[in-house]
Coordinates of C-alpha atoms in Angstrom, one line a residue:
M1 CA 98.7 115.9 131.8
A2 CA 96.4 114.4 129.2
E3 CA 93.7 116.9 130.2
E4 CA 96.2 119.8 129.9
Q5 CA 97.3 118.6 126.4
S6 CA 93.7 118.5 125.2
K7 CA 93.2 122.2 125.9
W8 CA 95.8 123.2 123.3
T9 CA 94.4 123.8 119.8
L10 CA 96.3 124.2 116.6
A11 CA 95.5 127.9 116.6
Q12 CA 96.9 128.3 120.1
L13 CA 100.0 126.3 119.2
A14 CA 100.4 128.4 116.0
H15 CA 100.2 131.6 118.0
E16 CA 102.8 130.4 120.5
A17 CA 105.2 129.4 117.6
G18 CA 104.5 132.5 115.5
A19 CA 103.5 130.3 112.6
S20 CA 100.3 129.4 110.8
A21 CA 98.0 126.5 111.9
S22 CA 98.7 124.7 108.7
T23 CA 102.4 124.9 109.3
V24 CA 102.0 123.5 112.8
S25 CA 99.9 120.7 111.4
K26 CA 102.7 119.9 108.9
V27 CA 105.3 119.7 111.6
I28 CA 103.1 117.5 113.8
N29 CA 102.5 115.1 110.9
G30 CA 106.2 115.1 109.9
R31 CA 105.8 116.8 106.5
P32 CA 109.1 117.7 104.9
D33 CA 107.9 121.1 103.3
V34 CA 108.8 123.2 106.4
S35 CA 112.0 125.2 106.8
A36 CA 114.4 124.0 109.4
A37 CA 114.1 127.2 111.5
T38 CA 110.3 127.1 111.6
R39 CA 110.3 123.4 112.3
A40 CA 112.7 123.9 115.3
R41 CA 110.5 126.7 116.6
V42 CA 107.3 124.6 116.4
L43 CA 108.9 121.6 117.9
A44 CA 110.1 123.7 120.8
V45 CA 106.5 124.8 121.5
L46 CA 105.2 121.2 121.2
D47 CA 107.9 120.0 123.7
R48 CA 107.1 122.9 126.1
T49 CA 103.4 122.3 126.0
G50 CA 103.6 118.5 126.1
Y51 CA 101.3 118.4 123.1
R52 CA 100.6 115.1 121.4
S53 CA 98.5 114.7 118.3
P54 CA 95.3 112.6 118.5
V55 CA 97.2 109.7 116.7
Q56 CA 100.0 109.9 119.2
Q57 CA 97.5 109.8 122.1
R58 CA 95.7 106.8 120.6
R59 CA 99.1 105.1 120.2
A60 CA 100.1 105.8 123.8
L61 CA 96.7 104.6 125.2
A62 CA 96.5 101.5 123.0
D63 CA 96.0 98.3 124.9
V64 CA 98.3 96.3 122.6
P65 CA 101.3 98.1 121.0
V66 CA 101.8 97.2 117.4
V67 CA 105.4 97.2 115.9
E68 CA 106.0 96.8 112.2
V69 CA 108.9 94.8 110.9
V70 CA 110.0 95.6 107.4
L71 CA 112.4 93.4 105.4
D72 CA 113.4 92.8 101.9
S73 CA 112.3 89.2 101.6
L74 CA 111.0 86.3 103.7
N75 CA 113.1 83.8 101.6
S76 CA 116.1 83.9 103.9
A77 CA 117.2 81.7 106.8
Y78 CA 118.9 84.7 108.4
T79 CA 115.7 86.7 108.2
A80 CA 113.6 83.8 109.5
E81 CA 115.8 83.5 112.6
V82 CA 115.8 87.3 113.3
V83 CA 112.0 87.4 112.9
T84 CA 111.6 84.4 115.2
G85 CA 113.4 86.3 117.9
I86 CA 111.3 89.3 117.4
L87 CA 108.0 87.3 117.6
G88 CA 109.2 85.4 120.7
Y89 CA 109.9 88.6 122.6
A90 CA 106.7 90.1 121.4
A91 CA 104.7 87.2 122.8
D92 CA 106.5 87.6 126.1
Q93 CA 105.7 91.4 126.2
G94 CA 102.1 91.2 124.8
V95 CA 103.1 93.1 121.7
E96 CA 101.6 92.6 118.2
V97 CA 104.0 92.4 115.3
L98 CA 103.1 93.1 111.6
V99 CA 105.7 91.7 109.2
T100 CA 106.0 93.4 105.7
A101 CA 108.2 92.1 102.9
I102 CA 108.8 95.1 100.6
G103 CA 110.5 93.0 98.0
A104 CA 107.6 90.5 97.7
G105 CA 105.9 92.4 94.8
G106 CA 102.2 92.8 94.5
S107 CA 100.9 96.2 95.7
R108 CA 102.3 99.5 94.4
P109 CA 105.3 100.5 96.6
L110 CA 104.9 103.5 98.8
N111 CA 107.4 106.3 98.8
P112 CA 109.2 107.0 102.1
E113 CA 106.8 109.9 103.1
Q114 CA 103.7 107.8 102.3
R115 CA 105.0 104.8 104.2
A116 CA 106.0 106.9 107.3
Q117 CA 102.6 108.6 107.3
R118 CA 100.7 105.4 106.9
I119 CA 102.5 104.0 109.9
V120 CA 101.6 107.0 112.0
D121 CA 97.9 107.0 110.7
Q122 CA 97.5 103.3 111.6
G123 CA 98.8 103.8 115.1
R124 CA 102.0 101.7 114.8
T125 CA 104.1 102.2 118.0
G126 CA 107.5 101.5 116.3
L127 CA 109.4 100.1 113.4
I128 CA 112.2 97.5 112.9
L129 CA 114.0 97.5 109.6
V130 CA 116.0 94.3 108.8
T131 CA 119.1 94.7 106.6
S132 CA 119.1 97.3 103.8
A133 CA 115.4 98.0 103.5
F134 CA 115.7 101.8 103.7
G135 CA 118.4 104.5 103.3
N136 CA 119.0 107.6 105.5
G137 CA 116.4 109.7 103.6
P138 CA 113.5 107.5 104.4
L139 CA 114.7 107.0 108.0
D140 CA 114.4 110.8 108.4
A141 CA 110.7 110.6 107.4
F142 CA 110.0 108.3 110.3
H143 CA 112.1 110.4 112.7
R144 CA 110.3 113.6 111.9
R145 CA 107.0 111.8 112.8
G146 CA 108.3 110.6 116.1
V147 CA 108.2 106.9 115.2
P148 CA 110.9 104.9 117.1
V149 CA 113.0 103.0 114.5
V150 CA 115.7 100.3 115.0
V151 CA 117.8 99.0 112.1
I152 CA 119.3 95.6 112.0
D153 CA 122.5 95.2 109.9
P154 CA 121.9 98.5 107.9
L155 CA 123.3 99.0 104.4
N156 CA 125.1 102.2 105.5
P157 CA 125.6 103.8 109.0
P158 CA 122.2 105.2 109.9
P159 CA 121.6 108.8 111.2
D160 CA 122.8 109.5 114.7
E161 CA 119.2 109.4 116.1
V162 CA 118.6 105.8 114.9
V163 CA 119.7 102.8 116.8
S164 CA 121.4 100.0 114.8
I165 CA 121.9 96.4 116.0
G166 CA 124.2 93.7 114.7
S167 CA 127.0 91.4 115.8
T168 CA 130.7 91.6 116.3
D169 CA 131.4 91.1 112.6
W170 CA 135.1 92.2 112.6
T171 CA 135.9 89.9 115.5
G172 CA 134.0 87.0 114.1
A173 CA 135.7 87.3 110.7
K174 CA 139.1 87.5 112.3
D175 CA 138.4 84.4 114.4
A176 CA 137.3 82.5 111.3
T177 CA 140.4 83.4 109.3
S178 CA 142.7 82.7 112.2
H179 CA 141.1 79.3 112.5
L180 CA 142.0 78.5 108.9
L181 CA 145.5 80.0 109.4
G182 CA 146.0 77.7 112.4
L183 CA 145.2 74.7 110.2
G184 CA 148.1 75.7 107.9
H185 CA 146.1 77.4 105.2
R186 CA 147.8 80.4 103.5
R187 CA 145.7 80.7 100.3
I188 CA 142.4 81.7 101.9
A189 CA 139.7 83.3 99.7
F190 CA 137.1 85.7 101.0
L191 CA 133.7 85.6 99.2
S192 CA 132.0 88.7 100.4
G193 CA 128.4 90.0 100.3
P194 CA 127.4 93.3 98.8
E195 CA 130.5 95.6 99.1
S196 CA 128.5 98.6 100.4
M197 CA 127.0 96.8 103.4
E198 CA 128.4 97.9 106.7
C199 CA 128.5 94.3 108.2
N200 CA 130.3 93.0 105.0
Q201 CA 133.0 95.7 105.3
A202 CA 133.6 94.7 108.9
R203 CA 134.0 91.1 107.9
L204 CA 136.4 91.9 105.2
H205 CA 138.5 94.0 107.5
G206 CA 138.5 91.2 110.1
Y207 CA 139.7 88.8 107.4
L208 CA 142.5 91.2 106.4
A209 CA 143.5 91.8 110.0
A210 CA 144.0 88.1 110.6
L211 CA 146.1 87.7 107.4
R212 CA 148.3 90.6 108.3
A213 CA 148.7 89.5 111.9
A214 CA 150.0 86.2 110.6
G215 CA 152.3 87.8 108.1
V216 CA 150.4 86.5 105.1
A217 CA 150.4 88.6 102.0
V218 CA 147.0 89.7 100.8
D219 CA 146.2 88.5 97.3
G220 CA 143.4 90.7 95.9
R221 CA 142.4 88.0 93.4
L222 CA 141.2 85.9 96.4
I223 CA 138.7 88.6 97.4
I224 CA 135.6 88.4 95.3
P225 CA 132.5 90.5 96.1
G226 CA 128.9 89.4 95.3
S227 CA 125.6 88.7 97.0
F228 CA 124.6 86.6 99.9
R229 CA 123.0 84.0 97.6
T230 CA 123.7 80.3 97.4
D231 CA 124.0 80.3 93.6
D232 CA 126.4 83.2 93.8
G233 CA 128.7 81.1 96.0
A234 CA 128.7 78.3 93.5
R235 CA 129.6 80.8 90.6
R236 CA 132.4 82.3 92.5
L237 CA 134.0 79.0 93.4
G238 CA 134.4 78.5 89.6
E239 CA 136.3 81.8 89.4
L240 CA 138.6 80.7 92.3
L241 CA 139.4 77.3 90.7
R242 CA 140.8 79.1 87.6
L243 CA 143.5 80.7 89.7
E244 CA 147.0 79.3 90.0
P245 CA 147.8 78.4 92.6
R246 CA 144.3 77.6 93.8
P247 CA 143.1 78.5 97.2
T248 CA 143.0 75.8 99.8
A249 CA 140.3 77.4 101.9
V250 CA 137.3 79.7 101.5
F251 CA 135.9 82.0 104.1
A252 CA 132.4 83.1 103.0
A253 CA 130.7 86.2 104.4
S254 CA 127.5 84.2 104.9
D255 CA 126.4 80.5 105.4
T256 CA 124.3 80.8 102.2
I257 CA 127.4 81.6 100.2
A258 CA 129.4 78.8 101.9
L259 CA 126.7 76.2 101.2
G260 CA 126.8 77.2 97.5
V261 CA 130.5 76.7 97.5
M262 CA 130.2 73.3 99.1
S263 CA 127.5 72.3 96.6
E264 CA 129.6 73.3 93.6
A265 CA 132.6 71.6 95.1
L266 CA 130.7 68.3 95.3
R267 CA 129.5 68.8 91.7
R268 CA 133.2 69.2 90.6
Q269 CA 134.2 66.2 92.6
L270 CA 136.2 68.2 95.1
R271 CA 136.3 66.9 98.7
V272 CA 135.4 69.2 101.6
P273 CA 137.5 69.6 103.7
E274 CA 140.3 67.4 102.2
D275 CA 140.6 69.4 99.0
L276 CA 139.0 72.7 100.2
S277 CA 138.2 73.9 103.7
V278 CA 135.1 76.1 104.0
V279 CA 133.9 78.5 106.7
G280 CA 130.6 80.4 106.7
F281 CA 129.1 83.2 108.7
D282 CA 125.7 83.4 110.4
G283 CA 125.1 80.0 112.1
I284 CA 121.8 79.1 110.4
R285 CA 120.2 75.7 110.8
Q286 CA 121.0 74.6 107.2
G287 CA 124.8 74.8 108.0
A288 CA 124.5 72.4 110.9
E289 CA 122.5 70.0 108.7
S290 CA 124.8 70.1 105.7
V291 CA 127.2 67.2 104.8
P292 CA 129.8 67.9 105.9
A293 CA 128.5 70.1 108.7
L294 CA 129.6 73.7 108.1
T295 CA 132.2 75.4 110.3
T296 CA 130.8 78.9 110.9
V297 CA 130.8 82.1 112.8
A298 CA 127.5 82.0 114.6
Q299 CA 125.5 85.2 115.2
P300 CA 122.9 85.3 118.0
L301 CA 120.3 86.0 115.4
R302 CA 117.2 85.4 117.6
E303 CA 118.7 87.6 120.3
I304 CA 119.4 90.3 117.8
G305 CA 115.7 90.3 117.0
R306 CA 114.8 90.3 120.7
A307 CA 117.2 93.2 121.3
A308 CA 115.7 95.2 118.4
L309 CA 112.2 95.0 119.8
R310 CA 113.4 95.7 123.3
V311 CA 115.0 98.9 122.2
V312 CA 111.9 100.0 120.2
L313 CA 109.7 99.4 123.3
R314 CA 112.0 101.4 125.5
Q315 CA 111.9 104.3 123.1
V316 CA 108.1 104.1 123.0
K317 CA 108.2 104.6 126.8
G318 CA 110.4 107.7 126.3
E319 CA 113.6 106.1 127.4
V320 CA 116.9 107.2 125.8
P321 CA 118.9 104.3 124.4
D322 CA 122.2 103.6 126.2
S323 CA 124.0 103.4 122.9
R324 CA 123.1 104.1 119.2
R325 CA 125.0 101.0 118.1
V326 CA 124.5 97.6 119.8
E327 CA 126.8 94.6 118.9
L328 CA 126.2 91.1 120.2
A329 CA 129.0 88.6 120.5
T330 CA 129.7 86.0 117.8
R331 CA 131.2 82.6 118.4
L332 CA 133.2 80.3 116.1
L333 CA 131.6 76.8 115.7
V334 CA 134.2 74.3 114.4
R335 CA 132.5 71.5 112.6
E336 CA 133.4 69.1 109.7
S337 CA 134.1 71.5 106.8
T338 CA 137.6 72.5 107.8
A339 CA 140.8 70.5 108.2
A340 CA 144.5 70.9 108.1
V341 CA 146.3 71.4 104.8
E342 CA 147.3 68.0 103.4

């Protein structure tokens, strides 16, 4: 097959497709400046002939596949756990991983087309994006170049051809809120992450579903959006304490938010859980080590990382994913930060 592919020149492919050699080259390299009809015609010829570009052939024949992992920042316990899972599975499979933090500053940022072309030129076999690193436009730049991409906890639902991986956010949030309701709490605040994030929306809806199932009226003042930052959790607790009546419990959309709430509660001489019960979401190590230990919805973060790399490697082999959305089960870990209403 490789011998047959090598016989096809750009000129021959162009003749078959009824296009110029430069146009065929643009399609092969994923350039955007080609009409949809012409692109479809050229892709059909490439598929029929089994043609692969020299870069694609080098990638397929590489002794050690290289997968790039792109994330916003390394300064996150959530990210560290996910990357640990990716690296562990990579070691098992003999795969090299290149980690790039695009929010770290330094070099001039590449636009989507430049970054996608660089990945192709350098022979990367696939790409894993963690959280909201790219929107749908940039993802299309990778797809046009035939680079397998998996997104973990995307900002928005990705295009149909891109696999996304996360956890059962709705179920986990419902379990957390139901736990607090079972302890007698009725004034339960929800401190969310960025409102636009898909995982955050699922957690909000799980929280609301639990309240409605218990017949508890939703108070919009108790739902405060923000970021997944510790200091933001501390700030928002101050807002909640100005309400009358105050909430008796807080469900935070991440452990980092919850830890910020507990730190601020201590500063204000509020006891957790006697004066305020707190539940987080993620299951990071810092929550288990806090005082009191944080009740949380644990995500299988390392397994999410392993699953992402597994899907990329299957696509590199030409396998079609069983599903475009993969969700791994969460579990509620009841620790010391929640208690019955006094």
